[in-house]
PDB file of C-alpha atoms in Angstrom:
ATOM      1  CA  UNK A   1      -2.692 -22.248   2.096  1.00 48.00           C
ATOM      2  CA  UNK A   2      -1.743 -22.984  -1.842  1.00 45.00           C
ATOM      3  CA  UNK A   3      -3.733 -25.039  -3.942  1.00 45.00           C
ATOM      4  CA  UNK A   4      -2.686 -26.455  -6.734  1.00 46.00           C
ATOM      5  CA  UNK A   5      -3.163 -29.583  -9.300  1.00 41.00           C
ATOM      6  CA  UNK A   6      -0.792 -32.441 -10.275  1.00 47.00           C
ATOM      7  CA  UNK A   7      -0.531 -34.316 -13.447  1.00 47.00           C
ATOM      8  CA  UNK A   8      -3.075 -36.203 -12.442  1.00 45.00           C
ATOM      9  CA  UNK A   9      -5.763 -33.308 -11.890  1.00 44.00           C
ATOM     10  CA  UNK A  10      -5.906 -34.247  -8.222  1.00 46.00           C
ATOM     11  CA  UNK A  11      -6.315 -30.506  -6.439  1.00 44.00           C
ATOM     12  CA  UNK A  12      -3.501 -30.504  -3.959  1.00 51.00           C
ATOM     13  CA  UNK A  13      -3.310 -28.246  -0.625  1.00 54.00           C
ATOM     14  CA  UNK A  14       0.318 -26.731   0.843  1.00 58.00           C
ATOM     15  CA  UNK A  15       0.001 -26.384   4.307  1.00 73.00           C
ATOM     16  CA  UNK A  16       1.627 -22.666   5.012  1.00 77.00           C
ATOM     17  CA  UNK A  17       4.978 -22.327   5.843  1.00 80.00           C
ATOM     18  CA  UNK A  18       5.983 -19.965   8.850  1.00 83.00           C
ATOM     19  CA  UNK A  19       9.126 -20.740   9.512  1.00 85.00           C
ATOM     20  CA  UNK A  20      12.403 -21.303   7.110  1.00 84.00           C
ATOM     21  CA  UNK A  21      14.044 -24.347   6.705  1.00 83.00           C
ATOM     22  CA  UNK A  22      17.681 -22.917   6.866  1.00 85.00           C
ATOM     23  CA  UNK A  23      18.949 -21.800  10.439  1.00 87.00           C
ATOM     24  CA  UNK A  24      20.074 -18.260   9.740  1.00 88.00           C
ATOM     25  CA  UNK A  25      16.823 -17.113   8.449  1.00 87.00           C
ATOM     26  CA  UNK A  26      14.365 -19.077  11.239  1.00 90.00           C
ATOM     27  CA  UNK A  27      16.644 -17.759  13.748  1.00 92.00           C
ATOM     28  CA  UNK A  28      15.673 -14.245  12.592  1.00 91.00           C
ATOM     29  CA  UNK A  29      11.720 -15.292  12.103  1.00 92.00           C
ATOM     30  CA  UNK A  30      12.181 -16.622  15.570  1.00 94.00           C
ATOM     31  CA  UNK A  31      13.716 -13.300  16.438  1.00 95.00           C
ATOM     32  CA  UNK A  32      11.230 -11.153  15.175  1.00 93.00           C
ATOM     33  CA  UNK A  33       8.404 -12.859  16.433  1.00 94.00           C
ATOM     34  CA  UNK A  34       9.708 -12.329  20.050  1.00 96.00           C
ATOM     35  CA  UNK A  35      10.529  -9.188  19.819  1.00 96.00           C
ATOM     36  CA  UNK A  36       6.822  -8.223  18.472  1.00 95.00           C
ATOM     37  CA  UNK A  37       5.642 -10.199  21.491  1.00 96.00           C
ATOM     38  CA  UNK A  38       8.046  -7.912  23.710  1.00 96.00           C
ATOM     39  CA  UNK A  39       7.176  -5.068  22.123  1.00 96.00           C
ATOM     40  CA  UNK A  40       3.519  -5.225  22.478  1.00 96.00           C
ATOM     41  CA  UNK A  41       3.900  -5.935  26.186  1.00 96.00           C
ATOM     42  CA  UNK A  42       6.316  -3.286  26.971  1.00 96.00           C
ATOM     43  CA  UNK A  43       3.466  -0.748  25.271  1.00 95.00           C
ATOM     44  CA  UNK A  44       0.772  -2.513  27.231  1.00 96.00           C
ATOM     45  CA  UNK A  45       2.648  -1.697  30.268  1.00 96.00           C
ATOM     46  CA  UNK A  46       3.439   1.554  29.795  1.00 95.00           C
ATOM     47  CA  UNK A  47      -0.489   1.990  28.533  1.00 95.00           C
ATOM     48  CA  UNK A  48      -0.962   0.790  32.163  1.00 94.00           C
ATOM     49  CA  UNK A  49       1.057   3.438  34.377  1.00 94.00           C
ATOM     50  CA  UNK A  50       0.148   5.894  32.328  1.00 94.00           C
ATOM     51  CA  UNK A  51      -3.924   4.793  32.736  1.00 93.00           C
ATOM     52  CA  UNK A  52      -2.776   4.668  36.527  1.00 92.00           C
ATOM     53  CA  UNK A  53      -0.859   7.984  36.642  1.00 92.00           C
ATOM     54  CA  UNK A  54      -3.390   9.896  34.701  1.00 91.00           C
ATOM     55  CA  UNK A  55      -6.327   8.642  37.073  1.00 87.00           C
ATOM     56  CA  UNK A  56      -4.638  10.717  39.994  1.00 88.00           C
ATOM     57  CA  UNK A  57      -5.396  13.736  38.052  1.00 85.00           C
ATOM     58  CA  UNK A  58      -9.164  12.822  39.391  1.00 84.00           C
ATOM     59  CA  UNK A  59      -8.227  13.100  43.243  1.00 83.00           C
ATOM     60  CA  UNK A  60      -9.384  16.523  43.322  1.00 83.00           C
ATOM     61  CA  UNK A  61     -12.495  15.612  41.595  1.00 76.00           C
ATOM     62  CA  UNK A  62     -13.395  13.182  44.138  1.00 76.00           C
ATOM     63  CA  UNK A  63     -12.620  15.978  46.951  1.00 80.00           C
ATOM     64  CA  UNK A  64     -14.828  18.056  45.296  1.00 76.00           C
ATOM     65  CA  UNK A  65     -17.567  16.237  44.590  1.00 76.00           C
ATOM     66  CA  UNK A  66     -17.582  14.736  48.179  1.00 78.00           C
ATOM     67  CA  UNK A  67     -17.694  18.274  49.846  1.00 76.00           C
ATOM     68  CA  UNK A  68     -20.261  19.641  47.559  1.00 75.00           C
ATOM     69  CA  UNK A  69     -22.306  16.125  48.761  1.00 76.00           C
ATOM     70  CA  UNK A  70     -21.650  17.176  52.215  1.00 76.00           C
ATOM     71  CA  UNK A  71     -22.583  20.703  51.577  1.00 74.00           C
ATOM     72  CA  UNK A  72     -25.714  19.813  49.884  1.00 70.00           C
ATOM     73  CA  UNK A  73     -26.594  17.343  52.605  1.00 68.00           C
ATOM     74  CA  UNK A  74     -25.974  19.719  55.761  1.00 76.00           C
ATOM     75  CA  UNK A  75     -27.847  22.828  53.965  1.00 71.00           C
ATOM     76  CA  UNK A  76     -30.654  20.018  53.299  1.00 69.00           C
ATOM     77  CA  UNK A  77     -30.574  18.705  56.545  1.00 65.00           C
ATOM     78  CA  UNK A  78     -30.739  22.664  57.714  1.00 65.00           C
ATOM     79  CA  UNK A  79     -33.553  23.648  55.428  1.00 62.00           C
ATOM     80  CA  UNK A  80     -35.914  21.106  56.929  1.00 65.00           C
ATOM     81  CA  UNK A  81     -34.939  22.389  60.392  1.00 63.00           C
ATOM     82  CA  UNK A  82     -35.884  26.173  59.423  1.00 62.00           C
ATOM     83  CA  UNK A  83     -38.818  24.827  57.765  1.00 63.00           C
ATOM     84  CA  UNK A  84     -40.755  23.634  60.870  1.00 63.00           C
ATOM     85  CA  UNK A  85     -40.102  27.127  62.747  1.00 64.00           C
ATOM     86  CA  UNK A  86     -43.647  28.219  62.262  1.00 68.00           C
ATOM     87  CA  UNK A  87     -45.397  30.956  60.144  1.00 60.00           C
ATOM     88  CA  UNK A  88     -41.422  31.958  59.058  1.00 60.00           C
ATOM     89  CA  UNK A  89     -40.610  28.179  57.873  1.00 57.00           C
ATOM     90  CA  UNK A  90     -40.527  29.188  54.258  1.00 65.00           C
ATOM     91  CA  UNK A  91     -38.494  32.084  54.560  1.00 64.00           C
ATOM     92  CA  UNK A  92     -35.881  30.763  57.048  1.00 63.00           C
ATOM     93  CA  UNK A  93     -35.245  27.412  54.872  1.00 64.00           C
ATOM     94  CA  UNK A  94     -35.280  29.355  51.223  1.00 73.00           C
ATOM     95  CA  UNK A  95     -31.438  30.236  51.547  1.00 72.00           C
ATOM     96  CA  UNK A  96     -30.561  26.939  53.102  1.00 65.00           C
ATOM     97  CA  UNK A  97     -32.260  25.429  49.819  1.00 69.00           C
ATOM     98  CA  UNK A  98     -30.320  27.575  48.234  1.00 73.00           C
ATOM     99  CA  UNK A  99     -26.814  26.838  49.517  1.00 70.00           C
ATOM    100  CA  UNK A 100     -28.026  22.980  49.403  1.00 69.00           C
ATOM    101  CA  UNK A 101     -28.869  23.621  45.664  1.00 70.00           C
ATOM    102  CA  UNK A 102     -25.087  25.078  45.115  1.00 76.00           C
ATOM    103  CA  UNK A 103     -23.564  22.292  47.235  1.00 70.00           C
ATOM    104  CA  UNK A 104     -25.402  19.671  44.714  1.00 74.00           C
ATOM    105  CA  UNK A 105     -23.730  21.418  41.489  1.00 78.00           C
ATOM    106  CA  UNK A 106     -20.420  21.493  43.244  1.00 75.00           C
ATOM    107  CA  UNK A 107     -20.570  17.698  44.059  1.00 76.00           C
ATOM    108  CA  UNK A 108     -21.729  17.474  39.977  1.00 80.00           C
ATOM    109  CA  UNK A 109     -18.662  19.757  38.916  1.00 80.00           C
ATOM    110  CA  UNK A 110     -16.178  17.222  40.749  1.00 80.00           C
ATOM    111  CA  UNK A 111     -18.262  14.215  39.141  1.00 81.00           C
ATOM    112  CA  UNK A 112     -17.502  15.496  35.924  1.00 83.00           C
ATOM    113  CA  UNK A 113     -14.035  16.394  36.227  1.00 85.00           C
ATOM    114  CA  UNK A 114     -13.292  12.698  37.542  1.00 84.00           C
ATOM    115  CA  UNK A 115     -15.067  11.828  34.491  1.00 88.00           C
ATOM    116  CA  UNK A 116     -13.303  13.457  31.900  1.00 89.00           C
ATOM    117  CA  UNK A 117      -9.853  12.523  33.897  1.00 89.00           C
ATOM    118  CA  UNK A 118     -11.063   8.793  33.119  1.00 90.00           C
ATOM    119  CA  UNK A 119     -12.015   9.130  29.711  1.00 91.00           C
ATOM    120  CA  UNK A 120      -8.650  10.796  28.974  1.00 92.00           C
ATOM    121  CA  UNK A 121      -6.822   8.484  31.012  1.00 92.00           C
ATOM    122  CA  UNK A 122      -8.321   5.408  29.079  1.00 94.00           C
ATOM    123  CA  UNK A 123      -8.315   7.795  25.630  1.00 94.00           C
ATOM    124  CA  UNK A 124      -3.797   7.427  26.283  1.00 94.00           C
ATOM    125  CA  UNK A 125      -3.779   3.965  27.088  1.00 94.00           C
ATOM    126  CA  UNK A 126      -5.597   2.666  24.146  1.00 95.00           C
ATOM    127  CA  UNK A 127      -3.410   5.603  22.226  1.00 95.00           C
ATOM    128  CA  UNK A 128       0.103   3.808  23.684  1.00 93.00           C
ATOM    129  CA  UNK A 129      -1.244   1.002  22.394  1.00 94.00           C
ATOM    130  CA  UNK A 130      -2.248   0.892  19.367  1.00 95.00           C
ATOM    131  CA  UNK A 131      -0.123   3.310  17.964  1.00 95.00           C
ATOM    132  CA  UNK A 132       3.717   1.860  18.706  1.00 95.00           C
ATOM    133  CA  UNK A 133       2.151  -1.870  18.142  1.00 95.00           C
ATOM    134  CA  UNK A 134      -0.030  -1.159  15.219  1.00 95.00           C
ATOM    135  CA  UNK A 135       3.126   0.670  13.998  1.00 95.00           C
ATOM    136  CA  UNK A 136       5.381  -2.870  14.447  1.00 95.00           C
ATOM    137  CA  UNK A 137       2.505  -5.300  13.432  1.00 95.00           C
ATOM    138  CA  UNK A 138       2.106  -3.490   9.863  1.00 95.00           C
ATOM    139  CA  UNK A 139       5.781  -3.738   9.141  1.00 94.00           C
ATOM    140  CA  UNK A 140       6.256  -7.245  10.610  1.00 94.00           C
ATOM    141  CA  UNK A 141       3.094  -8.657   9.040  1.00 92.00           C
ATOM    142  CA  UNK A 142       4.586  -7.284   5.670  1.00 92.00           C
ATOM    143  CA  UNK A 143       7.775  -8.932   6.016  1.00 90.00           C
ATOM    144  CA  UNK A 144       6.793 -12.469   7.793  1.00 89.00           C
ATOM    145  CA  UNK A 145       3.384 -12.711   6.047  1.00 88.00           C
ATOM    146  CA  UNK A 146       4.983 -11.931   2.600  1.00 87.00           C
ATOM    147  CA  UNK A 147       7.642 -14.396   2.923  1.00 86.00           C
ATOM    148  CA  UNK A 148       5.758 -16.955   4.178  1.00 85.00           C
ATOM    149  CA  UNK A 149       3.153 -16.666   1.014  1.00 85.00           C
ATOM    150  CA  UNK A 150       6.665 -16.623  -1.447  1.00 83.00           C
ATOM    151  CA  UNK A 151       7.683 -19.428   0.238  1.00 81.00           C
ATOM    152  CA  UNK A 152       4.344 -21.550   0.549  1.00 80.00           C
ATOM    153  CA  UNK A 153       3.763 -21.180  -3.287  1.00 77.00           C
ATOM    154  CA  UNK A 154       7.675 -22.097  -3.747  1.00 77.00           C
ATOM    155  CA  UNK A 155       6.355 -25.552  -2.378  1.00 73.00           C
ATOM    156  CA  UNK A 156       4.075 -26.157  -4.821  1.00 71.00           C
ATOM    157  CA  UNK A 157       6.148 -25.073  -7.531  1.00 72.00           C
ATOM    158  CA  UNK A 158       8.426 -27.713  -9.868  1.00 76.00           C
ATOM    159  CA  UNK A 159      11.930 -26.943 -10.384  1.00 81.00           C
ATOM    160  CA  UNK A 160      11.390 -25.164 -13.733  1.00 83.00           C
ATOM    161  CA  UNK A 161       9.404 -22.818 -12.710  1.00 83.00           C
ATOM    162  CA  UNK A 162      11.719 -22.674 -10.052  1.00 83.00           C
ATOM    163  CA  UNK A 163      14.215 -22.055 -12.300  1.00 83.00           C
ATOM    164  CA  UNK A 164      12.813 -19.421 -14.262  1.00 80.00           C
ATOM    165  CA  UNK A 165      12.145 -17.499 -11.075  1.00 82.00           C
ATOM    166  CA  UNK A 166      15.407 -17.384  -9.877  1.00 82.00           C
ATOM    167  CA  UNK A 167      16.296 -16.030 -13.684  1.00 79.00           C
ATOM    168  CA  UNK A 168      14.500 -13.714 -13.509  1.00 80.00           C
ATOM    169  CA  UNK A 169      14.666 -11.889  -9.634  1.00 79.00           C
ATOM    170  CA  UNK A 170      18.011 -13.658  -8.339  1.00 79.00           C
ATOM    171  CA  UNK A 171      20.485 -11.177  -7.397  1.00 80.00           C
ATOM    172  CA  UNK A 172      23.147 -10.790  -9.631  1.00 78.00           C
ATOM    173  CA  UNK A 173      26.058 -11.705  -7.700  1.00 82.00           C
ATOM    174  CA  UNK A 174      24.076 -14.953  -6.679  1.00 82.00           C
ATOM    175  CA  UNK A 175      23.927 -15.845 -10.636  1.00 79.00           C
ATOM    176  CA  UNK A 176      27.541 -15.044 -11.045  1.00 83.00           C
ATOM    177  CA  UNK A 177      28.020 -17.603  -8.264  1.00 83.00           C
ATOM    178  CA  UNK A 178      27.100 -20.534 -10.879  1.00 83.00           C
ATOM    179  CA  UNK A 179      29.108 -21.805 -12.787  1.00 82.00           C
ATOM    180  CA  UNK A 180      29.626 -21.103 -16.509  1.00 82.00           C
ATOM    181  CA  UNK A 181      27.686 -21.844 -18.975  1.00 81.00           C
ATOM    182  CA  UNK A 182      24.700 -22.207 -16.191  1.00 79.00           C
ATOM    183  CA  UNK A 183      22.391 -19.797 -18.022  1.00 80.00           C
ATOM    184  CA  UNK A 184      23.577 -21.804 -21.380  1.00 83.00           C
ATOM    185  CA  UNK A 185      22.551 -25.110 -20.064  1.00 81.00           C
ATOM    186  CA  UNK A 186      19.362 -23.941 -18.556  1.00 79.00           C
ATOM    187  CA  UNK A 187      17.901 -22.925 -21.748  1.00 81.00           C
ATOM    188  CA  UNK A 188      18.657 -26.107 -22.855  1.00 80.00           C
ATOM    189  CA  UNK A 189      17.246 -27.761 -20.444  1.00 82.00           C
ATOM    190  CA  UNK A 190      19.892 -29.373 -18.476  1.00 80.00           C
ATOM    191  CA  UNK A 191      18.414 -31.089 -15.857  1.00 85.00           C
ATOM    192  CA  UNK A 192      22.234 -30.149 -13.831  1.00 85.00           C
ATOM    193  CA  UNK A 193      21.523 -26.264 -14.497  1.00 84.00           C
ATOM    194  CA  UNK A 194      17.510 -26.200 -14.231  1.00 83.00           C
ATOM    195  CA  UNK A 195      18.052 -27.992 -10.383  1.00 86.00           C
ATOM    196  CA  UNK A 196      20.910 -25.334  -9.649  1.00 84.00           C
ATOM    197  CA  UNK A 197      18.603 -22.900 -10.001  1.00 85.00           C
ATOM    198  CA  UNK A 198      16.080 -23.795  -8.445  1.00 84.00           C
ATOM    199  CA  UNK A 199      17.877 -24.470  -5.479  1.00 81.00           C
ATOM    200  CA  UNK A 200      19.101 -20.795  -5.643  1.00 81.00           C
ATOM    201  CA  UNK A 201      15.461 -19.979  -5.199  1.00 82.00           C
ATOM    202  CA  UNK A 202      15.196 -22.284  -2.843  1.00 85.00           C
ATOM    203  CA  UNK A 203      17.740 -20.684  -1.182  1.00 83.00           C
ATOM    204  CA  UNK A 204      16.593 -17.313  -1.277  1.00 83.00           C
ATOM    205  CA  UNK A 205      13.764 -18.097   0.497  1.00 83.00           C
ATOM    206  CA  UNK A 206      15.563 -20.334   3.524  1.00 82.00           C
ATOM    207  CA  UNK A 207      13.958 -23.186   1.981  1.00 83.00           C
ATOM    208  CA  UNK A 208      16.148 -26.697   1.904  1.00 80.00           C
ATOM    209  CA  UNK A 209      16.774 -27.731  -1.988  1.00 75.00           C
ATOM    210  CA  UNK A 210      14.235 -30.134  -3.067  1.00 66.00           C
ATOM    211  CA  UNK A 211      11.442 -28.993  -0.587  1.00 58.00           C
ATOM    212  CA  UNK A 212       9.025 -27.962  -3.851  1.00 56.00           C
ATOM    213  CA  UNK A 213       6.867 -30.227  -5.456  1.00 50.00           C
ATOM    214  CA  UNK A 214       7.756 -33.420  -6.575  1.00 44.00           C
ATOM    215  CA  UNK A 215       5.019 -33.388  -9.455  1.00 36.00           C
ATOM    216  CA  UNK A 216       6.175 -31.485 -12.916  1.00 41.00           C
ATOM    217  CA  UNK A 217       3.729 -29.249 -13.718  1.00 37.00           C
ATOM    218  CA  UNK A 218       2.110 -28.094 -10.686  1.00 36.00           C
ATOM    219  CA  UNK A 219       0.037 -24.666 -11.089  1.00 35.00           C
ATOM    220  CA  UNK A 220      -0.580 -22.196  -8.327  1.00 32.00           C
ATOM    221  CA  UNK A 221      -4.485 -21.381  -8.103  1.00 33.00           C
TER     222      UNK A 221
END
């Protein structure tokens, strides 16, 4: 929002503008705002079958971790057998410990795997993203958000100040698009000339002429 203060000293608030009055422009504020909403769904689901594609990479990590649980469980189940055989228990069961011990870090090895294929699977999602969307939100946030501050404070402006902007930034075939003796007239403070301008301002920003303030003198804040 832009505040600002009439003639009166009464602090005034603009509501912000995010769309333009004229139809061209909204059409392509309209535009772009769609296509920012489609393009920050089509990432999302490509972030998706990528997550999904990259999280069959763990499948042998599962196999792996379920046969070295099986392994470890059987020699386990094995060493407590060979344990009761007496007098020899100890012996007999040591190398079924063993292979139970080996079967355990196998079943760990696949764990880990599946858990690196998950953190890299969630590591290219959030990279798909955040990247391509972050990319489009910078450039359309500097374009919509820009414009719609210009065109806020345009609404809070009066007509000579108006005026004097469109003097000073207006393109130079829009000026030559007045008529004669425009620049002239302004100076002297036709009220013809000073409202022609300002509408070219106006119309520079998509804005209707006679949308800014109604109250000479109105400062920005």
């Amino acid at each position: 929002m832009i505040t600002g203060w009439d003639r009166l000293g009464t602090r005034t608030i603009a509501p912000m503008r995010l769309y333009a009055d004229r139809p061209v422009l909204r059409t392509r504020q309209l535009t772009a705002d769609l296509l920012l909403l489609g393009w920050a769904l089509l990432w999302v689901l490509v972030a998706r079958a990528v997550h999904a594609a990259v999280l069959v990479l763990a499948e042998p990590g599962v196999q792996l971790e379920s046969l070295g649980r099986s392994i470890g469980d059987t020699m386990g189940d094995a060493a407590g057998v060979a344990g009761d055989v007496p007098l020899v228990g100890d012996d007999l069961s040591s190398p079924f410990r063993s292979l139970g011990e080996s079967g355990d870090g196998v079943a760990g090895a696949g764990q880990g795997l599946q858990d690196a294929v998950h953190t890299l699977a969630w590591v290219l999602a959030v990279a798909l993203v955040v990247i391509p969307v972050g990319w489009a939100l910078v450039r359309w946030a500097t374009w919509r958000l820009g414009w719609a501050r210009e065109a806020t404070a345009a609404g809070g402006l009066d007509v000579e100040l108006l005026a004097a902007r469109a003097v000073a930034t207006a393109p130079l075939p829009a000026l030559a698009g007045l008529p004669t003796g425009t620049g002239a007239a302004w100076r002297a403070g036709d009220a013809s000339a000073v409202r022609a301008l300002a509408d070219l301002e106006l119309r520079r920003l998509g804005l209707r002429p006679g949308s800014e303030a109604g109250v000479d003198g109105a400062q920005l804040r």
